[in-house]
mmCIF file of C-alpha atoms in Angstrom:
data_model
loop_
_atom_site.group_PDB
_atom_site.id
_atom_site.type_symbol
_atom_site.label_atom_id
_atom_site.label_comp_id
_atom_site.label_asym_id
_atom_site.label_seq_id
_atom_site.Cartn_x
_atom_site.Cartn_y
_atom_site.Cartn_z
ATOM 1 C CA MET A 24 26.580 -72.120 -98.696
ATOM 2 C CA ILE A 25 23.927 -70.228 -100.657
ATOM 3 C CA HIS A 26 24.305 -69.347 -104.325
ATOM 4 C CA ALA A 27 24.205 -65.691 -105.302
ATOM 5 C CA LYS A 28 21.030 -65.870 -107.397
ATOM 6 C CA PRO A 29 18.595 -67.032 -104.670
ATOM 7 C CA LEU A 30 20.314 -64.817 -102.095
ATOM 8 C CA ARG A 31 19.919 -61.833 -104.418
ATOM 9 C CA SER A 32 16.257 -62.658 -105.058
ATOM 10 C CA PHE A 33 15.570 -62.948 -101.317
ATOM 11 C CA THR A 34 17.295 -59.621 -100.650
ATOM 12 C CA GLU A 35 15.301 -57.883 -103.389
ATOM 13 C CA HIS A 36 12.048 -59.229 -101.909
ATOM 14 C CA ILE A 37 12.925 -57.861 -98.468
ATOM 15 C CA PHE A 38 13.706 -54.392 -99.829
ATOM 16 C CA ARG A 39 10.449 -54.402 -101.802
ATOM 17 C CA ALA A 40 8.598 -55.518 -98.656
ATOM 18 C CA ILE A 41 9.643 -52.357 -96.805
ATOM 19 C CA GLY A 42 8.442 -50.207 -99.696
ATOM 20 C CA CYS A 43 11.367 -49.831 -102.105
ATOM 21 C CA SER A 44 10.619 -49.676 -105.821
ATOM 22 C CA ASP A 45 11.631 -52.617 -107.990
ATOM 23 C CA ASP A 46 14.587 -50.697 -109.417
ATOM 24 C CA ASP A 47 15.810 -49.562 -105.996
ATOM 25 C CA ALA A 48 15.384 -53.047 -104.521
ATOM 26 C CA GLN A 49 17.418 -54.565 -107.354
ATOM 27 C CA LEU A 50 20.164 -51.965 -107.002
ATOM 28 C CA ALA A 51 20.357 -52.282 -103.216
ATOM 29 C CA ALA A 52 20.504 -56.071 -103.465
ATOM 30 C CA ASP A 53 23.235 -55.835 -106.109
ATOM 31 C CA VAL A 54 25.409 -53.713 -103.802
ATOM 32 C CA LEU A 55 25.026 -56.164 -100.910
ATOM 33 C CA ILE A 56 25.542 -59.324 -102.972
ATOM 34 C CA SER A 57 28.588 -57.814 -104.669
ATOM 35 C CA ALA A 58 30.131 -57.435 -101.209
ATOM 36 C CA ASP A 59 29.474 -61.087 -100.352
ATOM 37 C CA LEU A 60 30.801 -62.300 -103.694
ATOM 38 C CA ARG A 61 33.987 -60.298 -103.213
ATOM 39 C CA GLY A 62 34.509 -61.754 -99.750
ATOM 40 C CA VAL A 63 33.542 -58.608 -97.823
ATOM 41 C CA ASP A 64 31.074 -60.542 -95.678
ATOM 42 C CA SER A 65 30.832 -57.755 -93.107
ATOM 43 C CA HIS A 66 29.056 -55.538 -95.659
ATOM 44 C CA GLY A 67 26.869 -58.079 -97.467
ATOM 45 C CA VAL A 68 23.553 -59.698 -96.553
ATOM 46 C CA ALA A 69 24.644 -59.728 -92.917
ATOM 47 C CA ARG A 70 23.707 -56.027 -93.034
ATOM 48 C CA LEU A 71 20.183 -56.643 -94.402
ATOM 49 C CA PRO A 72 18.459 -56.859 -90.977
ATOM 50 C CA GLY A 73 20.111 -53.557 -90.081
ATOM 51 C CA TYR A 74 18.469 -51.743 -92.981
ATOM 52 C CA VAL A 75 15.093 -53.151 -91.942
ATOM 53 C CA ARG A 76 15.714 -51.916 -88.397
ATOM 54 C CA LEU A 77 16.511 -48.460 -89.755
ATOM 55 C CA TYR A 78 13.139 -48.591 -91.513
ATOM 56 C CA ASP A 79 11.396 -49.732 -88.327
ATOM 57 C CA LEU A 80 12.993 -46.857 -86.403
ATOM 58 C CA GLY A 81 11.796 -44.311 -88.950
ATOM 59 C CA ARG A 82 15.343 -43.445 -89.972
ATOM 60 C CA LEU A 83 15.082 -44.903 -93.481
ATOM 61 C CA ASN A 84 12.833 -43.574 -96.250
ATOM 62 C CA PRO A 85 12.226 -46.404 -98.764
ATOM 63 C CA THR A 86 10.898 -43.981 -101.402
ATOM 64 C CA PRO A 87 13.256 -40.991 -101.206
ATOM 65 C CA THR A 88 13.239 -37.950 -103.452
ATOM 66 C CA ILE A 89 16.978 -37.693 -104.058
ATOM 67 C CA ARG A 90 17.954 -34.265 -105.357
ATOM 68 C CA VAL A 91 20.811 -31.901 -106.076
ATOM 69 C CA VAL A 92 20.574 -28.930 -103.693
ATOM 70 C CA ASN A 93 23.664 -26.985 -104.772
ATOM 71 C CA GLU A 94 25.920 -27.241 -107.809
ATOM 72 C CA THR A 95 28.522 -25.761 -110.126
ATOM 73 C CA PRO A 96 29.653 -27.240 -113.475
ATOM 74 C CA SER A 97 32.023 -29.631 -111.665
ATOM 75 C CA THR A 98 30.542 -29.999 -108.151
ATOM 76 C CA ALA A 99 27.268 -30.806 -106.449
ATOM 77 C CA VAL A 100 25.696 -31.423 -103.074
ATOM 78 C CA VAL A 101 23.077 -34.183 -103.029
ATOM 79 C CA ASP A 102 20.370 -34.623 -100.392
ATOM 80 C CA GLY A 103 19.468 -38.293 -100.028
ATOM 81 C CA ASP A 104 16.131 -37.719 -98.269
ATOM 82 C CA ARG A 105 17.016 -40.439 -95.697
ATOM 83 C CA GLY A 106 17.107 -43.031 -98.473
ATOM 84 C CA LEU A 107 19.106 -46.246 -98.605
ATOM 85 C CA GLY A 108 22.757 -45.342 -99.000
ATOM 86 C CA LEU A 109 22.861 -48.368 -101.303
ATOM 87 C CA VAL A 110 20.656 -46.344 -103.685
ATOM 88 C CA VAL A 111 21.728 -42.786 -102.866
ATOM 89 C CA GLY A 112 25.399 -43.656 -103.437
ATOM 90 C CA PRO A 113 25.090 -44.801 -107.068
ATOM 91 C CA TRP A 114 22.705 -41.901 -107.788
ATOM 92 C CA ALA A 115 25.282 -39.399 -106.561
ATOM 93 C CA MET A 116 28.131 -41.183 -108.336
ATOM 94 C CA ARG A 117 26.235 -40.868 -111.607
ATOM 95 C CA VAL A 118 25.999 -37.107 -110.974
ATOM 96 C CA ALA A 119 29.783 -37.008 -110.507
ATOM 97 C CA ILE A 120 30.257 -38.950 -113.760
ATOM 98 C CA GLU A 121 28.017 -36.568 -115.715
ATOM 99 C CA LYS A 122 29.846 -33.582 -114.229
ATOM 100 C CA ALA A 123 33.143 -35.132 -115.328
ATOM 101 C CA ARG A 124 31.857 -35.607 -118.885
ATOM 102 C CA VAL A 125 31.401 -31.844 -119.118
ATOM 103 C CA ALA A 126 34.093 -30.404 -116.874
ATOM 104 C CA GLY A 127 36.742 -33.146 -116.866
ATOM 105 C CA THR A 128 36.207 -33.926 -113.191
ATOM 106 C CA GLY A 129 33.118 -34.194 -111.022
ATOM 107 C CA TRP A 130 32.883 -33.998 -107.227
ATOM 108 C CA VAL A 131 29.746 -34.718 -105.241
ATOM 109 C CA ALA A 132 29.162 -34.426 -101.498
ATOM 110 C CA VAL A 133 26.111 -36.202 -100.043
ATOM 111 C CA ARG A 134 24.084 -35.542 -96.909
ATOM 112 C CA ASN A 135 20.950 -37.054 -95.359
ATOM 113 C CA SER A 136 21.833 -40.590 -96.454
ATOM 114 C CA ASN A 137 22.454 -43.920 -94.703
ATOM 115 C CA HIS A 138 25.025 -46.757 -94.774
ATOM 116 C CA PHE A 139 26.070 -47.214 -98.429
ATOM 117 C CA GLY A 140 27.649 -50.674 -98.407
ATOM 118 C CA ILE A 141 31.128 -51.207 -99.834
ATOM 119 C CA ALA A 142 32.837 -48.081 -101.142
ATOM 120 C CA GLY A 143 34.418 -49.988 -104.026
ATOM 121 C CA TYR A 144 31.046 -50.665 -105.664
ATOM 122 C CA HIS A 145 30.479 -46.943 -106.174
ATOM 123 C CA ALA A 146 34.020 -46.135 -107.282
ATOM 124 C CA LEU A 147 33.881 -48.853 -109.952
ATOM 125 C CA LEU A 148 30.867 -47.207 -111.616
ATOM 126 C CA ALA A 149 33.219 -44.633 -113.149
ATOM 127 C CA VAL A 150 35.572 -47.181 -114.687
ATOM 128 C CA GLU A 151 33.225 -48.215 -117.502
ATOM 129 C CA HIS A 152 33.236 -44.574 -118.654
ATOM 130 C CA ASP A 153 37.044 -44.415 -118.903
ATOM 131 C CA MET A 154 37.149 -42.467 -115.666
ATOM 132 C CA ILE A 155 38.879 -42.862 -112.342
ATOM 133 C CA GLY A 156 36.306 -43.227 -109.579
ATOM 134 C CA GLN A 157 36.635 -42.278 -105.945
ATOM 135 C CA ALA A 158 34.201 -42.957 -103.107
ATOM 136 C CA MET A 159 34.362 -42.391 -99.386
ATOM 137 C CA THR A 160 31.964 -42.284 -96.475
ATOM 138 C CA HIS A 161 32.101 -41.585 -92.800
ATOM 139 C CA ALA A 162 30.367 -43.770 -90.250
ATOM 140 C CA ALA A 163 29.269 -43.876 -86.632
ATOM 141 C CA PRO A 164 31.975 -43.107 -84.031
ATOM 142 C CA LEU A 165 33.725 -46.352 -83.130
ATOM 143 C CA VAL A 166 37.317 -45.135 -83.473
ATOM 144 C CA ALA A 167 39.540 -43.387 -80.954
ATOM 145 C CA PRO A 168 42.026 -40.902 -82.471
ATOM 146 C CA THR A 169 45.644 -41.464 -81.447
ATOM 147 C CA PHE A 170 45.995 -41.088 -77.643
ATOM 148 C CA SER A 171 42.219 -40.615 -77.215
ATOM 149 C CA LEU A 172 39.835 -42.532 -74.965
ATOM 150 C CA ASP A 173 36.831 -40.964 -76.710
ATOM 151 C CA LYS A 174 35.379 -42.476 -79.873
ATOM 152 C CA LEU A 175 35.156 -39.626 -82.381
ATOM 153 C CA LEU A 176 35.495 -41.147 -85.877
ATOM 154 C CA GLY A 177 34.046 -43.990 -87.880
ATOM 155 C CA THR A 178 35.891 -46.627 -89.884
ATOM 156 C CA ASN A 179 35.631 -44.102 -92.754
ATOM 157 C CA PRO A 180 36.625 -46.105 -95.857
ATOM 158 C CA ILE A 181 38.181 -44.814 -99.057
ATOM 159 C CA ALA A 182 37.967 -46.478 -102.485
ATOM 160 C CA VAL A 183 39.730 -45.606 -105.734
ATOM 161 C CA ALA A 184 39.010 -47.495 -108.971
ATOM 162 C CA ILE A 185 41.245 -47.097 -112.033
ATOM 163 C CA PRO A 186 40.615 -48.697 -115.443
ATOM 164 C CA ALA A 187 43.190 -50.642 -117.430
ATOM 165 C CA ALA A 188 43.214 -51.995 -120.989
ATOM 166 C CA THR A 189 43.266 -55.811 -120.774
ATOM 167 C CA GLU A 190 43.895 -56.140 -117.056
ATOM 168 C CA PRO A 191 41.036 -55.916 -114.538
ATOM 169 C CA PRO A 192 40.642 -52.488 -112.931
ATOM 170 C CA PHE A 193 42.869 -51.444 -110.074
ATOM 171 C CA LEU A 194 40.622 -51.147 -107.007
ATOM 172 C CA ALA A 195 41.892 -50.017 -103.627
ATOM 173 C CA ASP A 196 39.071 -50.151 -101.070
ATOM 174 C CA PHE A 197 40.034 -49.936 -97.425
ATOM 175 C CA ALA A 198 38.956 -48.569 -94.065
ATOM 176 C CA SER A 199 41.034 -45.871 -92.396
ATOM 177 C CA THR A 200 41.082 -48.104 -89.310
ATOM 178 C CA ALA A 201 43.164 -51.163 -88.549
ATOM 179 C CA VAL A 202 40.051 -53.185 -89.434
ATOM 180 C CA ALA A 203 36.365 -52.637 -90.211
ATOM 181 C CA TYR A 204 33.982 -53.154 -87.290
ATOM 182 C CA GLY A 205 32.200 -55.865 -89.248
ATOM 183 C CA LYS A 206 35.293 -58.041 -88.809
ATOM 184 C CA LEU A 207 34.790 -57.823 -85.037
ATOM 185 C CA GLU A 208 31.138 -58.797 -85.502
ATOM 186 C CA ILE A 209 32.201 -61.893 -87.440
ATOM 187 C CA LEU A 210 34.541 -62.981 -84.614
ATOM 188 C CA GLN A 211 31.877 -62.143 -82.035
ATOM 189 C CA ARG A 212 29.529 -64.579 -83.788
ATOM 190 C CA LYS A 213 32.257 -67.219 -83.752
ATOM 191 C CA GLY A 214 33.221 -66.535 -80.125
ATOM 192 C CA GLN A 215 36.830 -65.918 -81.139
ATOM 193 C CA PRO A 216 39.349 -63.262 -80.003
ATOM 194 C CA ILE A 217 40.569 -60.467 -82.248
ATOM 195 C CA PRO A 218 44.235 -59.934 -83.125
ATOM 196 C CA GLU A 219 46.073 -57.393 -80.997
ATOM 197 C CA GLY A 220 46.188 -54.038 -82.742
ATOM 198 C CA TRP A 221 42.552 -53.949 -83.832
ATOM 199 C CA ALA A 222 41.034 -52.331 -80.757
ATOM 200 C CA GLN A 223 41.675 -50.875 -77.332
ATOM 201 C CA GLY A 224 39.775 -51.443 -74.096
ATOM 202 C CA ALA A 225 37.949 -48.795 -72.091
ATOM 203 C CA ASP A 226 41.261 -48.053 -70.353
ATOM 204 C CA GLY A 227 42.997 -47.336 -73.670
ATOM 205 C CA GLN A 228 45.139 -50.470 -73.485
ATOM 206 C CA PRO A 229 45.460 -53.042 -76.312
ATOM 207 C CA THR A 230 42.928 -55.884 -76.171
ATOM 208 C CA THR A 231 42.004 -59.117 -77.959
ATOM 209 C CA ASP A 232 38.383 -59.046 -76.727
ATOM 210 C CA ALA A 233 36.020 -58.997 -79.729
ATOM 211 C CA ASN A 234 33.401 -57.284 -77.530
ATOM 212 C CA ALA A 235 35.725 -54.547 -76.269
ATOM 213 C CA VAL A 236 34.189 -51.801 -78.410
ATOM 214 C CA LYS A 237 30.735 -52.659 -77.060
ATOM 215 C CA ASN A 238 32.096 -52.398 -73.529
ATOM 216 C CA GLY A 239 33.555 -48.905 -73.680
ATOM 217 C CA GLY A 240 36.602 -49.550 -75.824
ATOM 218 C CA ALA A 241 37.300 -48.361 -79.351
ATOM 219 C CA LEU A 242 38.612 -49.424 -82.717
ATOM 220 C CA LEU A 243 42.118 -48.226 -83.524
ATOM 221 C CA PRO A 244 43.132 -46.117 -86.531
ATOM 222 C CA LEU A 245 45.160 -47.700 -89.317
ATOM 223 C CA GLY A 246 48.596 -48.257 -87.798
ATOM 224 C CA SER A 247 47.165 -49.273 -84.399
ATOM 225 C CA ASP A 248 49.497 -47.151 -82.250
ATOM 226 C CA ARG A 249 51.666 -44.060 -82.598
ATOM 227 C CA GLU A 250 54.873 -46.058 -83.056
ATOM 228 C CA HIS A 251 53.336 -47.865 -86.033
ATOM 229 C CA GLY A 252 51.761 -44.798 -87.651
ATOM 230 C CA SER A 253 48.279 -44.570 -86.128
ATOM 231 C CA HIS A 254 48.416 -40.793 -86.558
ATOM 232 C CA LYS A 255 48.352 -41.410 -90.323
ATOM 233 C CA GLY A 256 45.228 -43.565 -90.096
ATOM 234 C CA TYR A 257 43.707 -40.924 -87.835
ATOM 235 C CA GLY A 258 44.506 -38.301 -90.454
ATOM 236 C CA LEU A 259 42.908 -40.345 -93.242
ATOM 237 C CA GLY A 260 39.766 -40.899 -91.182
ATOM 238 C CA ALA A 261 39.570 -37.204 -90.354
ATOM 239 C CA ILE A 262 39.831 -36.247 -94.043
ATOM 240 C CA VAL A 263 36.996 -38.623 -94.947
ATOM 241 C CA ASP A 264 34.850 -37.250 -92.114
ATOM 242 C CA ILE A 265 35.381 -33.637 -93.164
ATOM 243 C CA PHE A 266 34.716 -34.320 -96.868
ATOM 244 C CA SER A 267 31.665 -36.495 -96.137
ATOM 245 C CA GLY A 268 30.200 -34.529 -93.240
ATOM 246 C CA VAL A 269 31.432 -30.981 -92.735
ATOM 247 C CA LEU A 270 31.551 -30.251 -96.492
ATOM 248 C CA SER A 271 28.182 -31.847 -97.316
ATOM 249 C CA GLY A 272 26.126 -30.613 -94.367
ATOM 250 C CA ALA A 273 25.717 -34.099 -92.911
ATOM 251 C CA ASN A 274 26.519 -34.955 -89.310
ATOM 252 C CA TYR A 275 30.199 -35.467 -88.516
ATOM 253 C CA GLY A 276 32.581 -36.782 -85.874
ATOM 254 C CA PRO A 277 30.776 -38.149 -82.791
ATOM 255 C CA TRP A 278 27.385 -37.030 -84.152
ATOM 256 C CA VAL A 279 27.263 -39.419 -87.142
ATOM 257 C CA PRO A 280 24.209 -41.646 -86.465
ATOM 258 C CA PRO A 281 24.918 -45.332 -85.814
ATOM 259 C CA PHE A 282 23.896 -48.124 -88.135
ATOM 260 C CA ALA A 283 21.001 -50.086 -86.681
ATOM 261 C CA THR A 284 23.005 -53.254 -86.022
ATOM 262 C CA ALA A 285 25.152 -51.366 -83.505
ATOM 263 C CA GLY A 286 22.582 -51.725 -80.743
ATOM 264 C CA PHE A 287 25.049 -50.622 -78.075
ATOM 265 C CA MET A 288 25.290 -47.137 -79.651
ATOM 266 C CA THR A 289 22.949 -44.171 -79.391
ATOM 267 C CA ALA A 290 22.974 -41.111 -81.619
ATOM 268 C CA ASP A 291 23.868 -37.821 -79.938
ATOM 269 C CA GLU A 292 22.014 -34.650 -80.894
ATOM 270 C CA GLY A 293 22.899 -34.010 -84.521
ATOM 271 C CA VAL A 294 24.840 -31.123 -86.020
ATOM 272 C CA GLY A 295 23.778 -31.884 -89.607
ATOM 273 C CA SER A 296 21.576 -34.106 -91.779
ATOM 274 C CA GLY A 297 22.016 -37.889 -91.592
ATOM 275 C CA THR A 298 25.080 -39.708 -92.872
ATOM 276 C CA GLY A 299 27.326 -38.231 -95.570
ATOM 277 C CA HIS A 300 29.442 -39.515 -98.454
ATOM 278 C CA PHE A 301 31.844 -38.020 -100.981
ATOM 279 C CA PHE A 302 32.330 -39.117 -104.604
ATOM 280 C CA GLY A 303 34.663 -38.159 -107.412
ATOM 281 C CA ALA A 304 35.025 -38.968 -111.104
ATOM 282 C CA MET A 305 38.017 -37.962 -113.229
ATOM 283 C CA ARG A 306 37.881 -38.289 -117.008
ATOM 284 C CA ILE A 307 41.184 -39.834 -118.066
ATOM 285 C CA ASP A 308 41.280 -38.040 -121.417
ATOM 286 C CA ALA A 309 41.235 -34.757 -119.508
ATOM 287 C CA PHE A 310 44.838 -35.675 -118.646
ATOM 288 C CA ARG A 311 46.067 -37.866 -121.514
ATOM 289 C CA PRO A 312 44.545 -40.159 -124.182
ATOM 290 C CA ALA A 313 42.551 -42.849 -122.387
ATOM 291 C CA ASP A 314 43.928 -45.753 -124.442
ATOM 292 C CA ASP A 315 47.516 -44.687 -123.761
ATOM 293 C CA PHE A 316 46.800 -44.430 -120.055
ATOM 294 C CA LYS A 317 45.085 -47.826 -119.893
ATOM 295 C CA ASN A 318 47.912 -49.514 -121.779
ATOM 296 C CA HIS A 319 50.373 -48.075 -119.281
ATOM 297 C CA MET A 320 48.127 -49.229 -116.438
ATOM 298 C CA ASP A 321 48.459 -52.744 -117.864
ATOM 299 C CA THR A 322 52.229 -52.341 -117.745
ATOM 300 C CA TRP A 323 52.055 -51.011 -114.183
ATOM 301 C CA ILE A 324 49.848 -53.870 -112.997
ATOM 302 C CA GLN A 325 51.886 -56.568 -114.724
ATOM 303 C CA ARG A 326 55.163 -55.224 -113.343
ATOM 304 C CA PHE A 327 53.881 -55.155 -109.775
ATOM 305 C CA ARG A 328 52.416 -58.656 -110.052
ATOM 306 C CA SER A 329 55.747 -59.960 -111.358
ATOM 307 C CA ALA A 330 57.744 -58.490 -108.485
ATOM 308 C CA LYS A 331 60.128 -60.867 -106.765
ATOM 309 C CA ALA A 332 58.320 -62.058 -103.648
ATOM 310 C CA VAL A 333 59.207 -63.748 -100.379
ATOM 311 C CA GLU A 334 59.112 -67.531 -100.484
ATOM 312 C CA GLY A 335 55.620 -68.977 -100.759
ATOM 313 C CA LYS A 336 53.997 -65.625 -101.544
ATOM 314 C CA HIS A 337 53.251 -63.483 -104.561
ATOM 315 C CA VAL A 338 52.681 -59.758 -104.904
ATOM 316 C CA LEU A 339 49.068 -58.714 -105.352
ATOM 317 C CA VAL A 340 47.594 -55.618 -106.958
ATOM 318 C CA PRO A 341 44.710 -53.962 -105.074
ATOM 319 C CA GLY A 342 41.507 -55.706 -106.143
ATOM 320 C CA ASP A 343 43.123 -59.090 -106.901
ATOM 321 C CA PRO A 344 41.967 -60.959 -103.760
ATOM 322 C CA GLU A 345 38.369 -59.805 -104.171
ATOM 323 C CA ARG A 346 38.257 -60.815 -107.843
ATOM 324 C CA GLU A 347 39.652 -64.243 -107.024
ATOM 325 C CA MET A 348 37.071 -64.667 -104.286
ATOM 326 C CA GLU A 349 34.258 -63.588 -106.620
ATOM 327 C CA SER A 350 35.265 -66.182 -109.210
ATOM 328 C CA GLN A 351 35.217 -68.858 -106.523
ATOM 329 C CA ARG A 352 31.951 -67.847 -104.882
ATOM 330 C CA LEU A 353 30.072 -67.516 -108.165
ATOM 331 C CA VAL A 354 30.667 -71.244 -108.571
ATOM 332 C CA GLU A 355 30.667 -72.571 -105.017
ATOM 333 C CA GLY A 356 28.177 -70.179 -103.424
ATOM 334 C CA ILE A 357 28.390 -67.676 -100.587
ATOM 335 C CA PRO A 358 29.064 -68.913 -97.042
ATOM 336 C CA VAL A 359 26.441 -67.539 -94.643
ATOM 337 C CA HIS A 360 27.150 -67.863 -90.911
ATOM 338 C CA GLU A 361 24.403 -69.610 -88.945
ATOM 339 C CA THR A 362 23.729 -66.452 -86.896
ATOM 340 C CA VAL A 363 23.264 -64.417 -90.078
ATOM 341 C CA LEU A 364 21.177 -67.190 -91.616
ATOM 342 C CA LYS A 365 18.869 -67.182 -88.592
ATOM 343 C CA SER A 366 18.401 -63.404 -88.830
ATOM 344 C CA LEU A 367 17.595 -63.703 -92.545
ATOM 345 C CA GLU A 368 15.102 -66.493 -91.894
ATOM 346 C CA GLU A 369 13.402 -64.294 -89.294
ATOM 347 C CA LEU A 370 13.105 -61.549 -91.899
ATOM 348 C CA GLY A 371 11.669 -64.086 -94.319
ATOM 349 C CA GLU A 372 9.035 -65.175 -91.804
ATOM 350 C CA ARG A 373 8.077 -61.574 -91.104
ATOM 351 C CA PHE A 374 7.641 -60.640 -94.756
ATOM 352 C CA GLY A 375 6.512 -63.995 -96.138
ATOM 353 C CA VAL A 376 9.636 -64.651 -98.214
ATOM 354 C CA ARG A 377 11.455 -67.993 -98.351
ATOM 355 C CA LEU A 378 15.234 -68.133 -98.509
#
């Protein structure tokens, strides 16, 4: 167990060591630590060595010139200059927020970026401005569309954050797959099987092998199989890929470059620029008075939480489990698996930073 403060400081030092500015290092560390605090361990400091590998491979620019390359009053395309997605994402989300201030809504497509951490972090940036925030990103092809043996899509998450009055914000943040690949990595480190429905083997059959995707298999779309609605998860993932890649000018489909931790993957010849994202901000008072809306969101949240539940359970509102985990981990610390700890210690030795 490591408390958030020293883990954050260590992470900042590593980002500065590869050339990031102080502000960018702090922001990137904040995105990663927020994932760990919220219990999304697959997207926290476990990803830090991957960003360093991207830098080593020349795929990551630690001092990017992020810029708007096309815009209208309510839309923009942002080029991330191969920067950290952890930095490019919030930059682009701020553009969407400023567009929404003027036009009521703001929509920003991003190209030439990298892995941006948890989508929910970016969506939540709009909430403090009395706006609804949306964030999505595509990722390297690990997912087979329904009935496919080929991997053509990434886990392609979607996040929507909605403010309330006295209640915490509503935050839905989920992959368009049955599970994020990072969950397989966690079970790989533990030497444990995966539940059936997460992945298929190279032959297209269901598997519980945590290494199946590395060995020619694929992750499954949300729904797992056609009988349980996998075509819907496939559709969601396709929408994210088109918005993030085809619309922005980034790579898309099987050409999205892999994150550096996926050592079993190689990038095919690209059809665009880097990795892409898509962000949206919607000013609530463009629809109705913000206070009225937020008061009704309180009512909505409270009614759903008070729903009659099956014995031993209670109904949650999206965002509840992560907030509960954050409260716990701020006090008790963040659990870091020994494999992740070893990789962080190796980074520390390389850059002269103690964890």
